[in-house]
Coordinates of C-alpha atoms in Angstrom, one line a residue:
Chain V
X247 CA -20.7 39.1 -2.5
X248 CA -23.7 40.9 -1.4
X249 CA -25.8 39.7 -4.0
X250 CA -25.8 35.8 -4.9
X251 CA -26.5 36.0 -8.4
X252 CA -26.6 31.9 -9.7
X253 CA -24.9 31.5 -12.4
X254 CA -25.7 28.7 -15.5
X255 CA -23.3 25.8 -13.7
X256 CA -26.0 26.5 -10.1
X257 CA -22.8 27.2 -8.4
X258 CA -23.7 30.5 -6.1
X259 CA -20.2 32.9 -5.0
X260 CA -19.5 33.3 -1.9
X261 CA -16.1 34.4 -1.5
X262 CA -13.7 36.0 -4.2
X263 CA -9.8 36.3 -4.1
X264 CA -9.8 39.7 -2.3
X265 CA -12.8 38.1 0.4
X266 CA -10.2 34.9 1.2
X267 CA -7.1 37.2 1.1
X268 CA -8.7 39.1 3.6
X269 CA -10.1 36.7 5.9
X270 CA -7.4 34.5 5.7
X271 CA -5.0 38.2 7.1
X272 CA -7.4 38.1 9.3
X273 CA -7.5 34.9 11.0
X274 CA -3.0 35.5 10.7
X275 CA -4.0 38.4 13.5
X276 CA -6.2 36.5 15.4
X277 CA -3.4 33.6 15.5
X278 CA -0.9 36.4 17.0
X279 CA -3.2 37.9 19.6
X280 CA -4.3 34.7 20.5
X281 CA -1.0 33.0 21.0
X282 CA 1.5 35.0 23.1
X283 CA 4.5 32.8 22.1
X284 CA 4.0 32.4 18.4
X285 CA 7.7 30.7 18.0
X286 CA 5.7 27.2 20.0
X287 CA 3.1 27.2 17.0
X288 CA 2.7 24.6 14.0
X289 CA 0.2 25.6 11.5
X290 CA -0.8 22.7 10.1
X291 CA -2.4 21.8 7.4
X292 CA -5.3 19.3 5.6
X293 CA -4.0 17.9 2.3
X294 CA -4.5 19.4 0.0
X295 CA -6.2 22.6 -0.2
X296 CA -5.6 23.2 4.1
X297 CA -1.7 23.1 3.1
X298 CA -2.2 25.7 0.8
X299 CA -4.1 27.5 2.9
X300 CA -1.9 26.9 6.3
X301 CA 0.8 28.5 4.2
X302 CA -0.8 31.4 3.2
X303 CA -1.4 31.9 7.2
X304 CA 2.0 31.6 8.4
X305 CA 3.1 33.7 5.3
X306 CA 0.8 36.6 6.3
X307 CA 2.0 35.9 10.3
X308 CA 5.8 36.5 8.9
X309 CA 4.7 39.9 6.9
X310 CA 3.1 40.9 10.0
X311 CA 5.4 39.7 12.8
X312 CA 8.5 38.9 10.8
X313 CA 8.6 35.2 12.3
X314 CA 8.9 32.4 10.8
X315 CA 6.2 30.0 11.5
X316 CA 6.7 26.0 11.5
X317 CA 4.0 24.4 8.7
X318 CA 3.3 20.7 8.4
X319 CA 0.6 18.4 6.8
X320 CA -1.9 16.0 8.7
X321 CA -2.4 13.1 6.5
X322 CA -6.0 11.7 7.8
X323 CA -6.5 9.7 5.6
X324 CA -5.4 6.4 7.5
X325 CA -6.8 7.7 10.4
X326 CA -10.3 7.9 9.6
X327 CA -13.2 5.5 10.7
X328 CA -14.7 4.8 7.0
X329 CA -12.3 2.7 5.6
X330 CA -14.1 -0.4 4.1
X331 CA -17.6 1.7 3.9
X332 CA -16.4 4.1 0.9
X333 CA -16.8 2.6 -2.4
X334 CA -13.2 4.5 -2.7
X335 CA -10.4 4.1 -0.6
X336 CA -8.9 7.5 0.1
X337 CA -5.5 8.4 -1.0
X338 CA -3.1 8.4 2.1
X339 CA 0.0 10.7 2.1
X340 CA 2.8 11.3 4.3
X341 CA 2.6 13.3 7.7
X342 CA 4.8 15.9 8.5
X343 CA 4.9 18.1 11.6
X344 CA 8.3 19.6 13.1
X345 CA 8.8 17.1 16.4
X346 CA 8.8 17.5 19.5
X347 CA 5.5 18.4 19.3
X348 CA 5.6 18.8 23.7
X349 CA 4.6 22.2 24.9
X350 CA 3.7 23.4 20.6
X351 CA 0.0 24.7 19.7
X352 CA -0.7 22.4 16.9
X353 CA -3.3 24.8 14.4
X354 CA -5.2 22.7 12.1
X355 CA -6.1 24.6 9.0
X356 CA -8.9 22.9 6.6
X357 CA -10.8 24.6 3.7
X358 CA -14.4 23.4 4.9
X359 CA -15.2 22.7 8.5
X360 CA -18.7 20.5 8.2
X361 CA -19.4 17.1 9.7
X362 CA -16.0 17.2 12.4
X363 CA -15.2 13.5 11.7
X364 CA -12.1 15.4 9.3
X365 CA -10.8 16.8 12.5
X366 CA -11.4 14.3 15.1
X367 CA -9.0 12.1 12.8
X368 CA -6.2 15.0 12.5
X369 CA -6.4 15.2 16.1
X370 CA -5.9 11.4 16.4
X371 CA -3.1 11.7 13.9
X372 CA -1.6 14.5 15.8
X373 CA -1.4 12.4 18.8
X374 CA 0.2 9.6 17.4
X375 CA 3.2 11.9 17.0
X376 CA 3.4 13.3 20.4
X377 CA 1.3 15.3 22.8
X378 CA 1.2 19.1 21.9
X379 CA 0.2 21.7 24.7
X380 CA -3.1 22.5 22.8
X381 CA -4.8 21.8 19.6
X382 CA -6.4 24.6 17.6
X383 CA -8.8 24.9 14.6
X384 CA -8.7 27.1 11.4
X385 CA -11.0 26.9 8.8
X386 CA -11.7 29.1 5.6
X387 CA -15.3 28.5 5.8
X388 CA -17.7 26.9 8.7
X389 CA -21.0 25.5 6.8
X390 CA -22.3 24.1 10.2
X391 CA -23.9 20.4 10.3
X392 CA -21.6 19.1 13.2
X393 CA -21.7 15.3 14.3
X394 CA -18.9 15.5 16.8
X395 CA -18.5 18.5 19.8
X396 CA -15.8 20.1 17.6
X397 CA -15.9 24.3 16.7
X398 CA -13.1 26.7 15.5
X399 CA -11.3 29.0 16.9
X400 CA -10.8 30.4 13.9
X401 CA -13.0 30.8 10.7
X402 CA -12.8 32.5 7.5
X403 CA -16.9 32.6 6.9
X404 CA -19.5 31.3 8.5
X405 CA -22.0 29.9 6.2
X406 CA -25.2 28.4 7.5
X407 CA -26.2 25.6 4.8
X408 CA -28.8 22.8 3.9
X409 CA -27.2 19.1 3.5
X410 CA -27.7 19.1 0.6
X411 CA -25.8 21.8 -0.5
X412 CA -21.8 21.7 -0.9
X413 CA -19.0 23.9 -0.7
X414 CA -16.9 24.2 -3.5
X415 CA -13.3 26.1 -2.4
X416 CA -10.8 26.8 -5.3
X417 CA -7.2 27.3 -5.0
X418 CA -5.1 28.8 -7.5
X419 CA -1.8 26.6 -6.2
X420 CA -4.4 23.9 -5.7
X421 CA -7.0 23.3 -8.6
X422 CA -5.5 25.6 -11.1
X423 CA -8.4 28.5 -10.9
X424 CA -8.8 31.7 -9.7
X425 CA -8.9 32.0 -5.7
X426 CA -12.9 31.6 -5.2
X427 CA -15.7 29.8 -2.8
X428 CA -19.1 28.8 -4.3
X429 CA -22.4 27.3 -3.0
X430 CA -23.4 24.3 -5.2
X431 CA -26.7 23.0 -5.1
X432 CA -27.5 19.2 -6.0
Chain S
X37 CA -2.0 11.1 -9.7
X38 CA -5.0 9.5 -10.7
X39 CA -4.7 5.8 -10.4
X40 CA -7.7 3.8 -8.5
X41 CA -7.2 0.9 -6.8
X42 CA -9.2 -1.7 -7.4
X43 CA -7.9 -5.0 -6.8
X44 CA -8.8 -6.9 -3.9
X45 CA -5.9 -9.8 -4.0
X46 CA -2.4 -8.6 -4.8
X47 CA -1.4 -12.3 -6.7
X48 CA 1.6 -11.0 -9.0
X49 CA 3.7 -8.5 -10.3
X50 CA 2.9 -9.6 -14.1
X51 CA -0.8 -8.7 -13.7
X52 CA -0.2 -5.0 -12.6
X53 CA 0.1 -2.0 -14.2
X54 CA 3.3 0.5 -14.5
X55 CA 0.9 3.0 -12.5
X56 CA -0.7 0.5 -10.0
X57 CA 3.1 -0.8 -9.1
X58 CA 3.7 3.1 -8.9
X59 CA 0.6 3.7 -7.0
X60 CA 1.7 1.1 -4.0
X61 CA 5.0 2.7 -3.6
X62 CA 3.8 6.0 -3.0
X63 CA 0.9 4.5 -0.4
X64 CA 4.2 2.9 1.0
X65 CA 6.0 6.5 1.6
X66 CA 3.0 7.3 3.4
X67 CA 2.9 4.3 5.8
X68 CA 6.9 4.2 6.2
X69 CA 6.8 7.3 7.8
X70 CA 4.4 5.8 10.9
X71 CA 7.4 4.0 11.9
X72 CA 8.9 7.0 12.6
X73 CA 6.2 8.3 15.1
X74 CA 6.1 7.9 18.9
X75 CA 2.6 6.1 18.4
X76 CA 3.5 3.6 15.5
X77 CA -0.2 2.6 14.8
X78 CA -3.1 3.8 12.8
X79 CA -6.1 2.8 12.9
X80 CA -6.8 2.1 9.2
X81 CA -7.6 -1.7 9.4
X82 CA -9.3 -1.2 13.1
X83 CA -11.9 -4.1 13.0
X84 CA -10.8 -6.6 10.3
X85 CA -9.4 -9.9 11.1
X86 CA -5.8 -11.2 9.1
X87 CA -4.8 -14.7 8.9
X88 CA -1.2 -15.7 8.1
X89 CA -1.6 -18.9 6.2
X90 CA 2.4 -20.4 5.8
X91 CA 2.2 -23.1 4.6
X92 CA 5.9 -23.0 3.7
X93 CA 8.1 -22.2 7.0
X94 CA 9.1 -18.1 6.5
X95 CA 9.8 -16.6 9.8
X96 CA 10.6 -12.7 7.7
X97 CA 7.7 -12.8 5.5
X98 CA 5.4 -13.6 8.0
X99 CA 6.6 -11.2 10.8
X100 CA 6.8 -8.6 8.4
X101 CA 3.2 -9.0 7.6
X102 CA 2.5 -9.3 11.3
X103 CA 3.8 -6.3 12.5
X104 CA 2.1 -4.5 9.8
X105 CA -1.2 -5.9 9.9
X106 CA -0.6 -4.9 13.6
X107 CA 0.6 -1.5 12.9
X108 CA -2.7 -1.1 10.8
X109 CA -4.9 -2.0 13.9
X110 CA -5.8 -5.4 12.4
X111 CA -6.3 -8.7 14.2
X112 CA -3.9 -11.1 13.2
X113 CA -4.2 -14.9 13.8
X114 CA -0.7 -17.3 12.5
X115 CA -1.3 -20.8 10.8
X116 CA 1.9 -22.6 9.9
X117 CA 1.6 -26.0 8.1
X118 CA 2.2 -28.1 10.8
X119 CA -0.5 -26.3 12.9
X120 CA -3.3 -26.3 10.7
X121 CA -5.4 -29.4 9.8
X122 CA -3.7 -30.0 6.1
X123 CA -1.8 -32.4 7.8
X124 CA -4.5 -34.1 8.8
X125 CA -6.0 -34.5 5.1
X126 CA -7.8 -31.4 4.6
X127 CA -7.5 -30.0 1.2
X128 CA -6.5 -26.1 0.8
X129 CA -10.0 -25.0 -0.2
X130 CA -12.1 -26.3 2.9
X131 CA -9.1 -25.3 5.0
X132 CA -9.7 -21.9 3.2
X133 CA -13.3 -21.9 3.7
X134 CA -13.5 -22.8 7.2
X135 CA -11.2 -19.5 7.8
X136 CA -13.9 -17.4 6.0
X137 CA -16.6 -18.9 8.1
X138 CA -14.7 -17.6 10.8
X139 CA -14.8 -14.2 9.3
X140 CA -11.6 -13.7 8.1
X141 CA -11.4 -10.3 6.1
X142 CA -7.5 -10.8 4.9
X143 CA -5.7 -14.1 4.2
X144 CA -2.0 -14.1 3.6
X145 CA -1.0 -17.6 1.7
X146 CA 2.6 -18.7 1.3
X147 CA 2.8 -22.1 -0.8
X148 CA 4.7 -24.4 -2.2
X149 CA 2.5 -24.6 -5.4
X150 CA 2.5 -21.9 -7.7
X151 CA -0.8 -20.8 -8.6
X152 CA -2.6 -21.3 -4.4
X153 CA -3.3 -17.5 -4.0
X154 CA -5.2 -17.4 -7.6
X155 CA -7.1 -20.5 -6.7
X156 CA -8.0 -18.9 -3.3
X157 CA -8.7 -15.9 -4.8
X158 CA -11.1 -17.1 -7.3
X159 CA -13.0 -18.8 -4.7
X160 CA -13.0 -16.3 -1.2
X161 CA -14.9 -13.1 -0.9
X162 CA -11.6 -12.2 1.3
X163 CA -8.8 -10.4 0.0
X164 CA -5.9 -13.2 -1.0
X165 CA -2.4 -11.5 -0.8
X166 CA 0.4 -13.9 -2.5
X167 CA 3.4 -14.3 0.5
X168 CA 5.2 -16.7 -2.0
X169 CA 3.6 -19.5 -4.2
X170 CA 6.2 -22.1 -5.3
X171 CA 8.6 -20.8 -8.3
X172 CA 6.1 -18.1 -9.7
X173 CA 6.0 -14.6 -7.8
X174 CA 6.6 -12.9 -4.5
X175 CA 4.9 -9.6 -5.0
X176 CA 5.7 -7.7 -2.1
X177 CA 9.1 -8.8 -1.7
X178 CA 9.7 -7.6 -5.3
X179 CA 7.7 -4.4 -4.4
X180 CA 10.2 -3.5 -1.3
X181 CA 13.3 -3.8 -3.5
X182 CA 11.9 -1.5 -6.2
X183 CA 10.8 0.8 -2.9
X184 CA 14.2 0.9 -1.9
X185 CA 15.8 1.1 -5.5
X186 CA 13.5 4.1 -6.1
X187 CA 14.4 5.8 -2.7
X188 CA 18.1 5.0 -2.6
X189 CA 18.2 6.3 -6.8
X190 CA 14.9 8.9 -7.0
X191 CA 13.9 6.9 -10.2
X192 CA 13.8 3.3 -11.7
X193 CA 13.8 3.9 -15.3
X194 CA 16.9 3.5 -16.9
X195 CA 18.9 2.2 -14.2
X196 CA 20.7 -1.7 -14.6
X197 CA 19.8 -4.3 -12.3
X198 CA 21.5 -7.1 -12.3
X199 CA 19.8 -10.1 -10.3
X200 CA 22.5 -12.6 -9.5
X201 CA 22.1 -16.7 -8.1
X202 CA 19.5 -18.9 -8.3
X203 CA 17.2 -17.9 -10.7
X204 CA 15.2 -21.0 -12.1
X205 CA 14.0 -21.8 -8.6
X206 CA 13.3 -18.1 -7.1
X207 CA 9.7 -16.5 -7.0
X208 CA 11.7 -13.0 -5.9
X209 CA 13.5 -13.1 -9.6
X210 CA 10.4 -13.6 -11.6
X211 CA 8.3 -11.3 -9.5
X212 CA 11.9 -8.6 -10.0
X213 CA 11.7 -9.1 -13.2
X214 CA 8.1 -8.5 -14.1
X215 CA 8.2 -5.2 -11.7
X216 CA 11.7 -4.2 -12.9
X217 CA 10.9 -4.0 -16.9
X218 CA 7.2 -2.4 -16.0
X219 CA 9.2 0.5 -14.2
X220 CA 11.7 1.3 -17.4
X221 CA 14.7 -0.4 -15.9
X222 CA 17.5 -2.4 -18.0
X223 CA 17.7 -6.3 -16.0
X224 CA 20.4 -8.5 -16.2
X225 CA 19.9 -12.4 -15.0
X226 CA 23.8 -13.7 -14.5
X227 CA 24.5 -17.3 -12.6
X228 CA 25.3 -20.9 -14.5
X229 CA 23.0 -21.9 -16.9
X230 CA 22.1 -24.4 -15.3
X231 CA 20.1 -22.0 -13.0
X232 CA 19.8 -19.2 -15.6
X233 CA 18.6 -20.3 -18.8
X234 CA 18.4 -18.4 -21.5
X235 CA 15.1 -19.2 -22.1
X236 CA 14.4 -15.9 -19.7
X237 CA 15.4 -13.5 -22.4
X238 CA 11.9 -14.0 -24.0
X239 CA 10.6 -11.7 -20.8
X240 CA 12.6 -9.6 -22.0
X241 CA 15.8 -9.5 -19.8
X242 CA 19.5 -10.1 -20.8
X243 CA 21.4 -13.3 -19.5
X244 CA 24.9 -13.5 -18.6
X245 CA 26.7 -16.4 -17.3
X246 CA 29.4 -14.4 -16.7
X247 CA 29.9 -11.8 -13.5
X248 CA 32.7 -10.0 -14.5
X249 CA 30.9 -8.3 -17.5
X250 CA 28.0 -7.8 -15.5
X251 CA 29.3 -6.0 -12.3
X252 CA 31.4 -2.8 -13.9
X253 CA 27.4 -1.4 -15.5
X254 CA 25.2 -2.2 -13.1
X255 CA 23.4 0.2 -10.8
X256 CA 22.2 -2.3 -8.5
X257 CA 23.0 -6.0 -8.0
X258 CA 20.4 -8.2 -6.2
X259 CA 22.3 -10.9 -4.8
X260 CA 19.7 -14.1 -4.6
X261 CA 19.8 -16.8 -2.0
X262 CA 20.9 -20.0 -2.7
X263 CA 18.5 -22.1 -2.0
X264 CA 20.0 -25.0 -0.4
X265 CA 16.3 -26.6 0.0
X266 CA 15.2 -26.6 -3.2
X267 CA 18.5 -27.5 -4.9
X268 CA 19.3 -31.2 -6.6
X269 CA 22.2 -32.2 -7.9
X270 CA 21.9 -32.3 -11.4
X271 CA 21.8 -28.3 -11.3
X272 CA 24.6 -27.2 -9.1
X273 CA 28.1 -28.5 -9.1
X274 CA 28.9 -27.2 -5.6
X275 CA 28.9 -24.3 -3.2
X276 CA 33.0 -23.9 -3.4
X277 CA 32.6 -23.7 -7.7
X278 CA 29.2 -21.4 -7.4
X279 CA 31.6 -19.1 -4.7
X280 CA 34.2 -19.3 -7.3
X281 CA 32.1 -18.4 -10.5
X282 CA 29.2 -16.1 -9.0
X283 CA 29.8 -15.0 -5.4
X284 CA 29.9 -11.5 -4.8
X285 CA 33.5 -11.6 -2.7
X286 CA 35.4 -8.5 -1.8
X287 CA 37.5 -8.7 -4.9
X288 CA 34.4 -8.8 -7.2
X289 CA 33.1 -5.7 -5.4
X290 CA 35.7 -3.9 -6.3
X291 CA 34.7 -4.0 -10.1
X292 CA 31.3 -2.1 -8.8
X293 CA 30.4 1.6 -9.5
X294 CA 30.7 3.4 -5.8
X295 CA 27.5 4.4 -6.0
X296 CA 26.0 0.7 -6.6
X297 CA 23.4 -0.8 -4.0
X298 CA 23.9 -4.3 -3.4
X299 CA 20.7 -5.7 -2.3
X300 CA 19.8 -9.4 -0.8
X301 CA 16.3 -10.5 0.4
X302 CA 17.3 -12.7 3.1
X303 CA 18.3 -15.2 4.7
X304 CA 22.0 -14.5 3.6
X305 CA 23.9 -17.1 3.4
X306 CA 27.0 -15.2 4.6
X307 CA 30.2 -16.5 2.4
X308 CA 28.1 -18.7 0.1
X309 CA 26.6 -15.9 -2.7
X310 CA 28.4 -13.0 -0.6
X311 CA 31.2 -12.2 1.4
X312 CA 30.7 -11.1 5.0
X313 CA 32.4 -7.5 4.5
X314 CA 30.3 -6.8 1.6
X315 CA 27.0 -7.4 2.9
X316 CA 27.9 -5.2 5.9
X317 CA 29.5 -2.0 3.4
X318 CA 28.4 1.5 2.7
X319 CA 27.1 -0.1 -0.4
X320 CA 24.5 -3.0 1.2
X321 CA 21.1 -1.7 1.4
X322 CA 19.6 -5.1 2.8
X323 CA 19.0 -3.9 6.0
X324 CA 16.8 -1.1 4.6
X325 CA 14.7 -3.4 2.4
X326 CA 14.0 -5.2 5.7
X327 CA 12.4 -1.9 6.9
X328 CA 10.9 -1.2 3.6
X329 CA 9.0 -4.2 3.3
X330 CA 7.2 -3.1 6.6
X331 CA 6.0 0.1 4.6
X332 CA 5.2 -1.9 1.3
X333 CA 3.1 -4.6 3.0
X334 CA 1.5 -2.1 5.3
X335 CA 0.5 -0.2 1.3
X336 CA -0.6 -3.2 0.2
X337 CA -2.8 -4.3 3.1
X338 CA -4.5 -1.2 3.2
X339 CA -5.4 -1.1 -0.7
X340 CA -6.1 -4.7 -1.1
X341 CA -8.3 -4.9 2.7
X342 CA -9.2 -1.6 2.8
X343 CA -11.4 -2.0 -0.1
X344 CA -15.4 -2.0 0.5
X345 CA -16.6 -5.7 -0.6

């Protein structure tokens, strides 16, 4: 990681495996020390690669702690203000988040935290189910660029980047590759 | 899952795809479950305008589209024939066109001519969804019993359906039909010949004018309405032989594997194609295809609206 050699594709590494394993242990202790009453939390995840990644938190939270931690998924899809503007509709999926939500800490886990408008619609989304106590914010990496007054509580990496750069987050469980973040350039 | 949807107008079942009917279904699961939150609305069709053209009287079809389009943040404005100005001499196509002057993103048609969605289609930038056009197709009813087949039984493919009545006359068989044999499933048409010809084997379907061999196989029976309205003589000897021949009574159920749905698609005609008791068992899934057309036509008005134009 501390050099960014470019390979022949352009795509720059930026994390490994052992670099997301370790962040993502990370942000699982921050989660604990954060939130006294870690039975009240959801850790919810971003179809598809924030699933993956919610689950990977709460599984480190349960090796640590040895409590089980409530996942769900936040569709956004049909809560997003683009529809009709996209040459391509997006694929909507089913919600799922344990209910009552009343008095939880809903976490919101996403691979790439960039413009905002992502979360602003999981937040919507979230509300339409119920009203938790208080929303947080995970994400692997934080490439900057905000449009809306949204930040993490907690990030993996932050990565200051140009707009025209993107983000490329692999998943084994996901996409079939190796764990592994890379820098693409246009 | 890679399908794309790229359709504006949802017309017919005949026209789609195996993966494209799949493709709706699983949009549906997605919208079904909004029904269940404390907040049943989204805000995926925030800003675009739906009009529900009926032209035939439907007080189900049209709701159902209602409260969707309403559950999807849309506008919605109701026309009904004797509203609207075609009773004053205006043909279908300028009524049409004065409704996309006004901006209309979504038009819902229900006809008595087959073919009125296609001819709207071919002529509106707005997206044309068929509610019904005369004897031809009634895609999303067909679409909300293959939802519920497929949630009730996991899979379509190799499972029997038997659709039961008034076949000649019914838009929900044809549209079955088409959907049914995309999806892998074995369908069975049974009622007089009058009403079932066997002309319908050519779509590839079996015909039986007999119930009794029908009802022991069959996975699911979809029971249809006999359509009083549409009925002349020459076709039907009488409600008391058809009850005799073809109802589904308690008896008759009794021939039925336990684990078969019996499905209707409303208005029942309690008595008359099926006995009180049986449309009320463990068996009757007709109040769930009531709630699954909700999910269907909320899919479907997504995809076809939500498309950029």
């Amino acid at each position: 990681m501390n050099q960014k050699k470019q390979n022949s594709s352009g795509a720059v590494p930026i994390m490994d495996g052992e670099a997301i394993h370790r962040a993502l242990r990370r942000i699982a202790h921050e989660i604990i020390e954060r939130n006294p009453q870690l039975e009240k939390i959801v850790i919810a995840g971003i179809p598809s690669r924030g699933v993956e990644i919610a689950r990977r938190i709460a599984a480190f939270i349960h090796e640590i702690e040895k409590i089980d931690i409530e996942t769900g998924v936040i569709d956004v899809a049909m809560h997003r203000d683009d529809v009709g503007t996209r040459p391509e509709l997006p694929v909507v999926r089913a919600s799922k988040l344990p209910l009552p939500l009343e008095g939880c800490t809903v976490i919101i886990v996403d691979d790439v935290l960039y413009t905002g408008r992502t979360i602003r619609a999981a937040m919507d989304a979230i509300n339409s189910f119920g009203r938790p106590a208080r929303i947080q914010l995970a994400a692997l990496v934080d490439r900057g660029h905000r449009e809306l007054p949204i930040r993490p509580d907690y990030v993996g990496k932050n990565l200051p980047t140009a707009a025209a750069e993107k983000i490329r987050v692999q998943l084994e469980q996901t996409d079939g590759e190796p764990d592994a973040v890379y820098l693409e350039k246009e | 899952m890679t399908t794309r949807w790229t359709r504006k107008d949802l017309l017919g079942l005949r026209e789609l795809s195996a993966d494209e009917i799949n493709f709706i279904l699983e949009t549906a699961d997605a919208f079904k479950q909004v029904g269940t939150r404390e907040i049943k609305k989204v805000p995926a069709l925030r800003g675009k305008t739906l009009v529900n053209f009926f032209v035939e009287p439907s007080t189900r079809t049209r709701t159902s589209f209602e409260l969707a389009a309403l559950r999807l943040s849309a506008d919605v404005i109701n026309i009904s024939a004797t509203s609207s100005s075609l009773t004053k001499g205006e043909t279908l196509k300028d009524t049409a066109r004065n409704l996309e002057a006004l901006h209309a993103d979504i038009l819902v048609l229900r006809h008595s001519s087959a073919g009125a969605p296609q001819f709207l289609a071919n002529r509106l930038r707005a997206s044309v969804i068929n509610a019904g056009d005369g004897a031809h197709e009634h895609p999303t009813q067909a679409l909300l019993d293959l939802y519920t087949i497929r949630e009730k039984r996991e899979k379509i493919a190799g499972l029997h359906v038997a659709i039961i009545g008034d076949i000649l006359f019914s838009r929900v068989a044809r549209s079955n039909i088409f959907g049914l044999l995309k999806l892998g499933a074995r369908v069975t048409l049974v009622g007089p010949s009058t009403l079932v010809p066997c002309e319908f084997e050519k779509l590839g379907v079996e015909v039986s004018h007999k119930i009794e061999n029908v009802l022991p196989s069959a996975d699911v029976v979809n029971l249809l309405r006999i359509q009083h309205e549409r009925q002349r003589r020459e076709y039907f000897p009488g409600i008391g032989e058809y009850i005799r021949l073809f109802g589904l009574t308690k008896e008759r159920a009794k021939l039925l594997k336990p684990d078969c749905l019996i499905m209707h698609p409303g208005p029942i005609n309690r008595g008359v194609e099926i006995d009180s008791d049986v449309a009320d068992g463990v068996q009757s899934v007709i109040l769930d295809q009531v709630t699954n057309g909700l999910a269907v036509r909320m899919a479907v008005l997504y995809l076809c609206g939500g498309i950029a134009t």
